[in-house]
Short mmCIF file of C-alpha atoms in Angstrom, two decimals:
data_model
loop_
_atom_site.label_atom_id
_atom_site.label_comp_id
_atom_site.label_asym_id
_atom_site.label_seq_id
_atom_site.Cartn_x
_atom_site.Cartn_y
_atom_site.Cartn_z
CA MET A 1 -21.77 24.72 54.72
CA HIS A 2 -21.39 21.09 53.71
CA SER A 3 -21.09 18.45 56.41
CA TYR A 4 -18.77 16.20 54.42
CA VAL A 5 -15.90 16.53 51.96
CA ARG A 6 -16.97 17.12 48.37
CA PRO A 7 -14.92 16.96 45.16
CA HIS A 8 -13.21 20.19 44.03
CA GLN A 9 -13.71 21.71 47.48
CA TYR A 10 -11.14 23.58 49.57
CA VAL A 11 -10.61 22.09 53.03
CA ALA A 12 -8.27 22.81 55.93
CA LEU A 13 -5.91 20.03 57.00
CA ARG A 14 -4.62 20.51 60.54
CA LEU A 15 -1.24 18.82 60.95
CA PRO A 16 0.38 17.57 64.18
CA SER A 17 2.66 20.63 64.17
CA GLU A 18 -0.45 22.84 64.66
CA PHE A 19 0.05 24.19 61.13
CA THR A 20 -3.01 24.40 58.88
CA LYS A 21 -2.70 23.52 55.21
CA ILE A 22 -5.42 24.64 52.82
CA GLN A 23 -5.88 22.06 50.09
CA LYS A 24 -8.24 21.68 47.16
CA ILE A 25 -9.52 18.11 47.02
CA GLU A 26 -9.30 16.96 43.43
CA PRO A 27 -10.49 13.42 42.58
CA ASP A 28 -7.84 10.93 41.47
CA ARG A 29 -5.05 13.12 42.83
CA THR A 30 -2.52 12.71 45.62
CA VAL A 31 -2.34 15.15 48.52
CA PHE A 32 1.21 15.83 49.74
CA LEU A 33 1.78 16.94 53.34
CA GLY A 34 5.56 17.29 53.31
CA LYS A 35 7.34 15.28 55.99
CA PHE A 36 4.01 13.96 57.28
CA GLY A 37 3.46 11.87 54.14
CA SER A 38 0.89 11.75 51.36
CA PHE A 39 -2.45 10.07 50.67
CA PRO A 40 -4.97 9.73 47.80
CA ALA A 41 -7.64 12.41 47.81
CA ASN A 42 -10.36 9.87 46.95
CA GLN A 43 -10.04 8.31 50.41
CA ILE A 44 -11.43 11.38 52.20
CA ILE A 45 -14.07 12.40 49.63
CA GLY A 46 -17.48 11.72 51.12
CA ARG A 47 -16.11 11.49 54.67
CA PRO A 48 -17.47 13.79 57.40
CA PHE A 49 -15.41 16.69 58.68
CA TYR A 50 -13.55 16.80 62.01
CA LEU A 51 -12.15 13.28 61.64
CA THR A 52 -8.49 12.52 62.36
CA PHE A 53 -6.60 10.12 60.10
CA GLU A 54 -3.23 8.40 60.33
CA ILE A 55 -1.18 7.88 57.19
CA LEU A 56 -0.01 4.28 56.92
CA ASP A 57 3.00 3.31 54.84
CA ASN A 58 1.47 -0.06 53.94
CA ALA A 59 -2.06 -0.08 52.56
CA ASP A 60 -4.69 -2.18 54.26
CA GLU A 61 -5.11 -5.59 52.64
CA LYS A 62 -8.91 -5.57 53.06
CA ASP A 63 -9.91 -2.32 51.38
CA GLY A 64 -6.56 -0.99 50.13
CA SER A 65 -6.82 2.14 52.26
CA CYS A 66 -3.67 3.85 53.46
CA LEU A 67 -5.55 5.91 56.07
CA ARG A 68 -6.63 4.83 59.53
CA MET A 69 -9.34 6.78 61.30
CA VAL A 70 -8.21 7.52 64.84
CA PRO A 71 -10.97 6.77 67.38
CA ALA A 72 -12.17 9.53 69.67
CA ALA A 73 -11.17 7.54 72.77
CA GLU A 74 -7.57 7.38 71.58
CA LEU A 75 -7.49 11.12 70.90
CA HIS A 76 -8.97 11.85 74.32
CA ALA A 77 -6.39 9.68 76.04
CA GLU A 78 -3.58 11.54 74.29
CA THR A 79 -4.90 14.92 75.39
CA LEU A 80 -4.67 13.80 79.01
CA ILE A 81 -0.91 13.41 78.62
CA ALA A 82 -0.48 17.17 78.84
CA ASP A 83 -1.97 17.24 82.37
CA GLY A 84 1.23 17.29 84.45
CA GLU A 85 2.07 18.46 87.95
CA GLY A 86 2.98 22.07 88.70
CA ASP A 87 6.48 23.20 89.52
CA GLY A 88 5.82 25.81 92.18
CA ASP A 89 8.10 27.34 94.76
CA GLU A 90 7.16 24.75 97.37
CA VAL A 91 8.49 21.23 96.98
CA ASP A 92 5.74 18.62 96.81
CA THR A 93 6.16 15.59 99.02
CA ASN A 94 4.98 12.02 98.82
CA GLU A 95 2.85 10.23 101.40
CA ASP A 96 5.93 9.17 103.38
CA GLY A 97 7.27 12.74 103.49
CA THR A 98 10.06 12.29 100.95
CA PRO A 99 10.34 15.11 98.42
CA MET A 100 9.12 14.47 94.93
CA ARG A 101 11.50 14.79 92.02
CA THR A 102 11.80 18.11 90.18
CA ASN A 103 13.63 19.23 87.06
CA ARG A 104 15.57 22.02 88.74
CA GLU A 105 18.83 20.07 88.76
CA THR A 106 18.21 18.17 85.53
CA ILE A 107 20.53 19.01 82.65
CA ASP A 108 18.84 18.01 79.40
CA ASP A 109 21.31 18.22 76.52
CA ALA A 110 22.02 16.31 73.33
CA SER A 111 24.22 13.77 75.10
CA THR A 112 21.21 12.20 76.84
CA GLN A 113 19.86 10.95 73.50
CA LYS A 114 21.79 7.95 72.22
CA LEU A 115 20.17 7.89 68.78
CA THR A 116 21.84 10.01 66.12
CA TRP A 117 19.95 11.86 63.44
CA GLN A 118 21.21 9.38 60.82
CA GLU A 119 19.63 6.52 62.77
CA ILE A 120 16.40 8.46 63.15
CA GLU A 121 16.28 9.03 59.38
CA GLU A 122 16.72 5.30 58.83
CA LEU A 123 13.86 4.63 61.23
CA LYS A 124 11.65 6.97 59.21
CA LYS A 125 12.26 4.90 56.09
CA GLU A 126 11.70 1.55 57.79
CA SER A 127 8.91 2.47 60.19
CA GLY A 128 5.31 1.82 59.17
CA GLY A 129 3.34 2.71 62.28
CA ALA A 130 2.57 6.36 61.44
CA GLY A 131 5.50 7.54 63.59
CA ARG A 132 4.66 5.67 66.80
CA GLU A 133 7.63 3.30 66.44
CA ILE A 134 10.03 6.22 66.03
CA ILE A 135 8.70 7.90 69.17
CA SER A 136 9.01 4.71 71.21
CA LYS A 137 12.61 4.20 70.02
CA ILE A 138 13.50 7.78 70.94
CA LEU A 139 12.02 7.37 74.42
CA GLU A 140 13.88 4.10 74.97
CA SER A 141 17.19 5.67 73.92
CA HIS A 142 16.86 8.65 76.28
CA SER A 143 19.21 8.13 79.22
CA ALA A 144 17.71 10.83 81.49
CA LEU A 145 14.06 10.05 80.94
CA ASP A 146 13.57 8.84 84.51
CA GLN A 147 14.78 12.19 85.86
CA LYS A 148 11.97 14.16 84.23
CA THR A 149 8.89 15.24 86.12
CA THR A 150 5.43 14.32 84.96
CA PHE A 151 4.91 17.69 83.34
CA SER A 152 8.31 17.84 81.61
CA LEU A 153 7.86 14.27 80.36
CA ALA A 154 4.46 15.19 78.94
CA LYS A 155 5.94 18.20 77.16
CA TYR A 156 8.77 16.07 75.77
CA MET A 157 6.38 13.46 74.41
CA LEU A 158 4.12 16.16 72.98
CA ARG A 159 7.03 17.68 71.04
CA LYS A 160 7.95 14.30 69.59
CA ARG A 161 4.37 13.59 68.59
CA ARG A 162 4.10 16.91 66.77
CA LYS A 163 7.33 16.16 64.95
CA TYR A 164 6.99 12.51 63.95
CA MET A 165 3.29 11.54 64.02
CA GLN A 166 1.83 11.22 60.52
CA ARG A 167 -1.65 12.51 61.20
CA PHE A 168 -4.04 15.15 59.94
CA THR A 169 -7.53 16.38 60.79
CA VAL A 170 -9.96 17.44 58.07
CA LEU A 171 -11.71 20.73 58.91
CA PRO A 172 -14.24 22.76 56.90
CA LEU A 173 -12.73 25.97 55.60
CA ASP A 174 -14.44 29.02 57.09
CA VAL A 175 -13.52 32.68 57.41
CA GLY A 176 -11.83 32.26 60.80
CA ILE A 177 -9.50 29.48 59.63
CA LEU A 178 -8.66 31.37 56.44
CA THR A 179 -7.88 34.54 58.40
CA ASN A 180 -5.55 32.76 60.82
CA HIS A 181 -3.86 30.99 57.92
CA MET A 182 -3.25 34.29 56.12
CA MET A 183 -1.85 35.87 59.28
CA GLU A 184 0.58 33.01 59.88
CA ASP A 185 1.59 32.25 56.29
CA GLN A 186 3.23 35.57 55.36
CA GLY A 187 -0.03 36.94 53.98
CA ALA A 188 -0.87 39.44 56.70
CA ALA A 189 -0.15 42.45 54.48
CA LYS A 190 -2.64 41.22 51.88
CA ILE A 191 -5.48 41.39 54.40
CA MET A 192 -4.27 44.62 56.09
CA GLU A 193 -3.23 42.60 59.18
CA MET A 194 -6.87 42.12 60.09
CA ARG A 195 -7.20 39.50 62.80
CA ASP A 196 -10.16 37.23 63.31
CA GLU A 197 -11.47 39.20 66.29
CA MET A 198 -11.30 42.45 64.31
CA ILE A 199 -13.39 40.90 61.53
CA GLY A 200 -15.98 39.88 64.10
CA LEU A 201 -15.97 43.35 65.65
CA LEU A 202 -16.34 44.95 62.22
CA GLY A 203 -19.39 42.83 61.46
CA CYS A 204 -20.97 43.52 64.85
CA TRP A 205 -20.62 47.30 64.69
CA GLY A 206 -21.70 47.25 61.05
CA ASN A 207 -24.91 45.42 62.06
CA VAL A 208 -24.36 42.81 59.34
CA HIS A 209 -27.01 40.09 59.42
CA HIS A 210 -29.37 38.14 57.21
CA GLY A 211 -31.88 40.54 55.73
CA GLY A 212 -34.44 38.00 54.52
CA SER A 213 -35.21 36.56 51.11
CA ALA A 214 -38.30 38.68 50.43
CA SER A 215 -38.36 41.42 47.83
CA LEU A 216 -37.53 45.02 48.63
CA ASP A 217 -41.12 46.20 48.19
CA GLU A 218 -42.47 43.60 50.60
CA THR A 219 -39.98 44.45 53.34
CA LEU A 220 -39.96 48.21 52.89
CA ALA A 221 -41.66 48.71 56.23
CA ALA A 222 -39.37 46.26 58.04
CA LYS A 223 -35.99 47.96 57.75
CA PRO A 224 -33.24 46.99 57.29
CA ASN A 225 -33.56 44.74 54.27
CA GLY A 226 -29.89 43.77 54.29
CA ARG A 227 -28.41 45.91 51.51
CA TYR A 228 -24.81 46.75 52.40
CA LEU A 229 -22.22 48.95 50.72
CA VAL A 230 -18.67 47.58 51.03
CA VAL A 231 -15.23 48.99 50.24
CA ASP A 232 -12.77 46.12 50.67
CA ASP A 233 -9.04 46.06 49.88
CA THR A 234 -8.33 42.70 51.54
CA GLY A 235 -8.93 40.58 48.46
CA GLY A 236 -12.49 39.72 49.44
CA LEU A 237 -11.93 38.64 53.06
CA VAL A 238 -14.33 41.26 54.46
CA VAL A 239 -16.88 40.39 51.78
CA ALA A 240 -16.58 36.71 52.73
CA ALA A 241 -17.06 37.50 56.43
CA MET A 242 -20.17 39.56 55.65
CA ALA A 243 -21.55 36.88 53.35
CA GLU A 244 -21.04 34.29 56.09
CA ARG A 245 -23.09 36.39 58.49
CA MET A 246 -25.77 36.91 55.84
CA GLY A 247 -25.99 33.21 54.97
CA ILE A 248 -24.88 33.56 51.34
CA LEU A 249 -21.24 32.44 51.47
CA TYR A 250 -21.41 28.68 51.13
CA PRO A 251 -22.87 27.04 48.01
CA HIS A 252 -25.98 24.93 48.15
CA ASP A 253 -26.00 21.21 47.66
CA GLY A 254 -27.21 20.06 44.25
CA ASP A 255 -30.46 18.53 45.47
CA ASP A 256 -31.11 21.31 47.96
CA TYR A 257 -30.64 23.95 45.27
CA GLU A 258 -33.19 22.36 42.96
CA GLU A 259 -35.69 22.10 45.80
CA GLN A 260 -35.09 25.70 46.80
CA THR A 261 -35.45 26.94 43.22
CA SER A 262 -38.70 25.09 42.76
CA SER A 263 -40.05 26.35 46.08
CA ASP A 264 -39.18 29.97 45.26
CA GLU A 265 -41.20 29.89 42.03
CA PRO A 266 -44.78 31.18 42.37
CA LYS A 267 -47.45 28.53 42.33
CA LYS A 268 -49.63 28.46 39.24
CA SER A 269 -53.29 27.65 38.94
CA GLU A 270 -54.45 24.29 37.65
CA PRO A 271 -55.30 25.47 34.08
CA GLU A 272 -51.93 27.21 33.75
CA GLN A 273 -50.12 24.18 35.13
CA ALA A 274 -51.93 21.88 32.72
CA GLN A 275 -51.06 24.13 29.80
CA ASP A 276 -47.40 24.13 30.83
CA ASP A 277 -47.40 20.35 31.13
CA GLU A 278 -48.68 20.05 27.56
CA GLN A 279 -45.98 22.36 26.25
CA GLN A 280 -43.14 20.72 28.18
CA PRO A 281 -41.62 17.48 26.89
CA THR A 282 -42.43 14.27 28.66
CA ASP A 283 -38.78 13.53 29.40
CA SER A 284 -38.14 14.71 32.96
CA SER A 285 -34.39 14.73 32.46
CA SER A 286 -34.64 17.68 30.05
CA ARG A 287 -36.23 19.93 32.68
CA ARG A 288 -33.87 22.44 34.19
CA PRO A 289 -34.43 25.08 36.85
CA ALA A 290 -34.62 28.67 35.71
CA ARG A 291 -31.20 30.27 35.41
CA PRO A 292 -30.88 33.09 37.95
CA ALA A 293 -29.75 36.40 36.52
CA HIS A 294 -26.32 37.65 37.56
CA MET A 295 -26.44 40.32 40.32
CA SER A 296 -30.24 40.26 40.36
CA ALA A 297 -31.02 40.01 44.10
CA SER A 298 -33.13 42.87 45.44
CA GLY A 299 -32.41 42.23 49.12
CA ASN A 300 -29.86 40.58 51.40
CA SER A 301 -27.16 41.73 48.98
CA ILE A 302 -23.64 43.16 49.05
CA THR A 303 -22.61 46.01 46.74
CA PHE A 304 -18.83 45.99 46.39
CA VAL A 305 -17.17 49.26 45.32
CA HIS A 306 -13.67 48.92 43.85
CA PRO A 307 -11.21 51.36 42.22
CA ASN A 308 -10.04 49.08 39.39
CA LYS A 309 -11.56 47.95 36.14
CA GLN A 310 -12.21 44.53 37.64
CA ALA A 311 -12.92 43.72 41.28
CA ASN A 312 -10.28 41.92 43.33
CA LEU A 313 -12.13 39.09 45.08
CA SER A 314 -9.48 36.40 44.84
CA LEU A 315 -10.07 34.95 48.33
CA LEU A 316 -13.64 33.99 47.44
CA LYS A 317 -12.29 31.06 45.42
CA TYR A 318 -11.76 29.18 48.69
CA PHE A 319 -15.54 29.22 49.17
CA GLY A 320 -16.47 28.00 45.70
CA TYR A 321 -16.97 31.35 43.97
CA ASN A 322 -14.81 32.40 41.03
CA GLN A 323 -15.23 36.00 39.90
CA ASP A 324 -14.08 35.26 36.35
CA ASN A 325 -16.37 32.26 35.90
CA PRO A 326 -19.09 32.44 38.57
CA ASP A 327 -21.15 29.38 39.35
CA GLU A 328 -24.86 30.01 38.83
CA THR A 329 -25.78 27.80 41.79
CA HIS A 330 -23.67 29.82 44.24
CA PRO A 331 -25.61 32.36 46.35
CA LEU A 332 -23.04 35.07 45.62
CA HIS A 333 -23.90 34.83 41.92
CA THR A 334 -27.05 36.86 42.56
CA HIS A 335 -26.37 38.53 45.92
CA LEU A 336 -22.92 40.05 45.21
CA LYS A 337 -22.83 43.17 43.03
CA THR A 338 -19.72 45.02 41.89
CA VAL A 339 -19.49 48.72 41.01
CA SER A 340 -16.40 50.78 40.25
CA TRP A 341 -15.84 54.23 41.68
CA LEU A 342 -16.01 55.67 38.16
CA GLN A 343 -19.43 54.14 37.59
CA LEU A 344 -20.63 55.36 40.97
CA LEU A 345 -19.43 58.97 40.72
CA ASP A 346 -19.48 59.66 36.97
CA PRO A 347 -21.27 56.83 35.15
CA ASN A 348 -21.38 58.64 31.81
CA SER A 349 -17.58 58.47 31.64
CA ASP A 350 -17.69 54.68 31.73
CA PRO A 351 -18.06 53.26 28.20
CA ILE A 352 -19.75 50.08 29.42
CA TYR A 353 -22.51 52.08 31.09
CA ALA A 354 -22.88 54.91 28.60
CA GLN A 355 -22.56 53.12 25.25
CA GLU A 356 -25.57 50.94 24.58
CA PRO A 357 -24.97 48.08 22.12
CA GLU A 358 -26.80 48.30 18.84
CA VAL A 359 -30.21 46.64 18.77
CA ILE A 360 -30.41 44.08 15.97
CA PRO A 361 -33.85 43.11 14.64
CA ASP A 362 -34.98 39.54 15.18
CA SER A 363 -35.11 38.79 11.47
CA GLU A 364 -31.47 39.73 11.05
CA LEU A 365 -30.48 38.10 14.33
CA TYR A 366 -31.82 34.69 13.29
CA SER A 367 -29.72 34.76 10.13
CA MET A 368 -26.48 35.28 12.07
CA LYS A 369 -24.16 32.50 13.15
CA SER A 370 -24.55 31.04 16.61
CA ASN A 371 -21.27 32.46 17.96
CA LYS A 372 -22.08 36.00 16.77
CA ARG A 373 -25.61 35.70 18.09
CA GLY A 374 -24.26 34.59 21.47
CA ALA A 375 -21.78 37.48 21.56
CA TYR A 376 -24.61 39.91 20.82
CA HIS A 377 -26.73 38.59 23.68
CA ARG A 378 -23.77 38.70 26.07
CA LYS A 379 -23.11 42.36 25.25
CA ARG A 380 -26.76 43.27 25.70
CA ASN A 381 -27.02 41.38 28.98
CA ARG A 382 -23.81 42.94 30.28
CA TRP A 383 -24.99 46.45 29.45
CA ALA A 384 -28.39 45.83 31.06
CA ARG A 385 -26.75 44.37 34.17
CA VAL A 386 -24.36 47.30 34.56
CA GLN A 387 -27.20 49.76 34.06
CA SER A 388 -29.31 48.08 36.72
CA VAL A 389 -26.54 47.72 39.31
CA VAL A 390 -25.16 51.25 38.86
CA ASN A 391 -28.58 52.89 38.97
CA GLU A 392 -29.49 50.92 42.08
CA ALA A 393 -26.22 51.88 43.79
CA ARG A 394 -26.59 55.56 42.91
CA ALA A 395 -30.14 55.53 44.28
CA GLY A 396 -28.68 54.74 47.70
CA GLU A 397 -30.81 53.73 50.70
CA PHE A 398 -28.22 51.19 51.87
CA ASP A 399 -28.57 49.74 55.35
CA GLY A 400 -24.89 49.78 56.25
CA LEU A 401 -21.39 50.80 55.15
CA ILE A 402 -18.33 48.61 55.78
CA VAL A 403 -14.93 50.04 54.85
CA ALA A 404 -11.51 48.36 54.98
CA THR A 405 -9.29 50.17 52.53
CA LEU A 406 -5.82 51.63 52.14
CA MET A 407 -7.30 54.82 50.69
CA ASP A 408 -8.04 57.89 52.77
CA PRO A 409 -11.16 57.02 54.81
CA SER A 410 -12.40 60.61 54.73
CA SER A 411 -12.54 60.60 50.93
CA VAL A 412 -14.49 57.33 51.00
CA LEU A 413 -17.03 58.57 53.55
CA LYS A 414 -17.50 61.80 51.60
CA HIS A 415 -19.14 59.93 48.71
CA ALA A 416 -20.47 56.83 50.50
CA VAL A 417 -22.31 58.31 53.49
CA PRO A 418 -24.93 60.18 51.36
CA LEU A 419 -25.91 56.81 49.85
CA LEU A 420 -26.98 55.41 53.23
CA ALA A 421 -30.46 55.32 54.65
CA GLY A 422 -31.36 56.81 57.99
CA SER A 423 -30.00 55.00 61.08
CA ALA A 424 -27.56 53.00 58.93
CA HIS A 425 -24.39 51.84 60.68
CA VAL A 426 -20.95 52.91 59.46
CA ALA A 427 -17.88 50.81 60.36
CA VAL A 428 -14.39 51.70 59.10
CA TYR A 429 -11.29 49.57 59.77
CA SER A 430 -7.75 50.90 59.76
CA PRO A 431 -4.49 49.23 60.89
CA SER A 432 -3.49 52.45 62.67
CA ILE A 433 -5.53 54.97 64.61
CA GLU A 434 -4.28 58.18 62.94
CA PRO A 435 -6.47 58.05 59.77
CA LEU A 436 -9.58 57.48 61.89
CA THR A 437 -8.96 60.44 64.18
CA GLU A 438 -8.97 62.79 61.18
CA LEU A 439 -12.47 61.80 60.04
CA ASP A 440 -15.11 64.52 59.94
CA PRO A 441 -18.24 62.96 61.47
CA THR A 442 -20.62 65.22 59.54
CA LEU A 443 -24.08 63.66 59.17
CA LEU A 444 -22.99 60.92 61.59
CA LEU A 445 -24.19 60.39 65.14
CA ALA A 446 -22.23 59.11 68.16
CA PRO A 447 -18.82 58.48 66.55
CA SER A 448 -16.51 56.17 68.50
CA LEU A 449 -13.27 54.20 68.14
CA GLN A 450 -13.04 50.50 69.04
CA THR A 451 -10.24 47.95 69.24
CA SER A 452 -9.87 44.37 70.41
CA ARG A 453 -7.13 41.76 70.68
CA VAL A 454 -7.52 38.18 71.87
CA ARG A 455 -4.66 37.16 74.14
CA PRO A 456 -4.49 33.37 74.63
CA TRP A 457 -3.45 32.10 78.03
CA GLN A 458 -2.18 28.79 79.31
CA VAL A 459 -4.35 27.85 82.29
CA LEU A 460 -2.78 25.04 84.33
CA PRO A 461 -2.26 24.60 88.08
CA GLY A 462 0.80 26.63 88.99
CA ARG A 463 1.56 27.43 85.33
CA THR A 464 -1.01 30.06 84.33
CA HIS A 465 0.50 32.72 82.09
CA PRO A 466 -0.10 34.33 78.68
CA LEU A 467 1.44 32.55 75.73
CA MET A 468 4.73 34.05 74.66
CA SER A 469 4.42 33.12 70.99
CA MET A 470 1.80 35.71 70.03
CA ARG A 471 2.19 37.53 66.74
CA GLY A 472 2.80 41.26 66.74
CA GLY A 473 1.84 43.60 63.94
CA ALA A 474 -0.75 46.32 63.70
CA GLU A 475 -3.20 46.72 66.55
CA GLY A 476 -6.16 47.62 64.33
CA TYR A 477 -8.95 50.11 65.09
CA ILE A 478 -12.57 50.50 64.02
CA PHE A 479 -14.49 53.74 63.63
CA HIS A 480 -18.23 53.41 64.22
CA ALA A 481 -21.07 55.89 63.80
CA ILE A 482 -24.73 56.03 62.79
CA ARG A 483 -26.04 57.86 59.76
CA VAL A 484 -28.53 60.66 60.45
CA ILE A 485 -30.53 62.69 57.95
CA PRO A 486 -30.92 66.40 58.76
CA THR A 487 -34.36 67.92 58.49
CA GLN A 488 -35.12 70.25 55.59
CA GLN A 489 -37.69 72.36 57.47
CA THR A 490 -37.25 75.26 59.85
CA ILE A 491 -37.39 74.26 63.49
CA GLN A 492 -39.29 76.62 65.82
CA ALA A 493 -39.27 76.23 69.57
CA ALA A 494 -42.82 76.78 70.84
CA GLY A 495 -42.30 75.68 74.41
CA ASN A 496 -44.87 73.73 76.42
CA PRO A 497 -48.36 75.12 75.72
CA GLY A 498 -50.03 73.10 78.45
CA ARG A 499 -48.14 74.74 81.26
CA LYS A 500 -49.96 77.55 83.09
CA LYS A 501 -48.27 80.83 83.73
CA ARG A 502 -47.74 81.86 87.30
CA LYS A 503 -49.74 84.91 88.35
CA VAL A 504 -47.71 87.75 89.81
CA VAL A 505 -49.62 90.20 92.08
CA ALA A 506 -48.28 93.73 91.76
CA GLN A 507 -48.05 95.55 95.06
CA GLU A 508 -48.41 99.36 95.19
CA ALA A 509 -45.36 101.04 96.59
CA PRO A 510 -46.14 103.46 99.51
CA THR A 511 -45.67 107.15 98.82
CA PRO A 512 -42.70 108.42 100.76
CA THR A 513 -43.38 111.31 103.20
CA ALA A 514 -40.96 114.12 103.29
CA ASP A 515 -39.50 115.27 106.53
CA SER A 516 -37.10 117.94 107.49
CA GLY A 517 -34.17 115.61 107.45
CA SER A 518 -34.76 114.25 103.99
CA GLY A 519 -33.19 117.19 102.21
CA LEU A 520 -36.38 118.03 100.25
CA ASP A 521 -37.97 121.45 100.02
CA VAL A 522 -41.17 121.70 102.04
CA GLU A 523 -43.76 124.30 101.19
CA MET A 524 -45.02 126.08 104.23
CA LYS A 525 -48.67 127.18 104.32
CA SER A 526 -49.71 130.26 106.19
#
């Protein structure tokens, strides 16, 4: 992730009203924040993240900037305003024993404010202090301000600051901020009402982590290599969360990418390097790093299975990756692979996979026009890429399965579980618990159901309680199990051969003697 704002990058702007606005920073454009004002995008490009700015109506005469960076000391002093005194059952007293004022008998209505809304609107047009002058005028015009307690006064000032202060904080856009924004901005149904804590729980039970940058052959003994099979109907949110855990979500810097590309290339011997130097032109500006092939990563990769002709990964645009026109420098260009269900189950029915483009000889190819020659190479490369990705997916041996879909989970596991390697983790998300209880855990070990919900609390002396403004919606559940491979041989129980058998001594039973009272016939001898 970048440490400063770059051109054409999506950022999160946190407003005083606690609302987060996702904005793409385009050079030479103006960013509009509604009632909080507007500012040129060029004035935050190159600035570090987590800075708070005030929008000034009059530009600075020195540098022409209409933004003022708020110092950290000023922000810290404002946060201390919210530390008020508790309103418990017992009445607090002063040092002389007189009771302190409370707001139990205070009636706060519209008549206590002398300013009308027309006058406040006029102050908005005339004020140039980023809203501070309006707040001071409102406080001066309040007739019952002296009757408020410290805590109620702090809450009153905090509400006015959130309403009139023209400020914003620049934050880097990550998966957590995007998830909370989708949940609050009427987009919860698009992501299956998956909260931030559920995404974290899904990644933990799915054992999603960075699998290393080595090849599959080199890390065959050190499982897992980080090859995950994903079924995602949230527009790419689950894929983005997995890529963030695997370290392949955020694009590289330009200089860092060139250094990484050059370091990944194998070192050549001195004769080979000298021969290459003779063949290459002397102009260093014409040298370019090798173009990475699309979907060519052998490890630390995500294989995305989708039911449509084209994958729906629209949310990845917020992280610099466009599915229609992927950037070659983005890590997802090589580490994200897409396969349709038709290609996975019946590849011969897919025309892209089954129909190989005609091979044109080189002599005829050189005589063709450049546009036709380019179209021919694109078709051949597309067919070769689809062949490679589909064959690799059908070969299986994935290290994990992550499912978040509106389809029947049992039908997904029926075809996806056989593609997993031994001891691979399976994690399935569902907004309700009923589809998960109907799963048949065949070939799975230790199935379990998990759920989690973060409940924010206000923790203040005498005022500790859960927040009452929590969002409802689906609870969300996760099914977790581990893939096991049954043995193909017959199992015979041989017992413990090292254990000695206990010797049993047989005792001879005494021969019974017959008597007259036994009822037996006795032969009499003469």
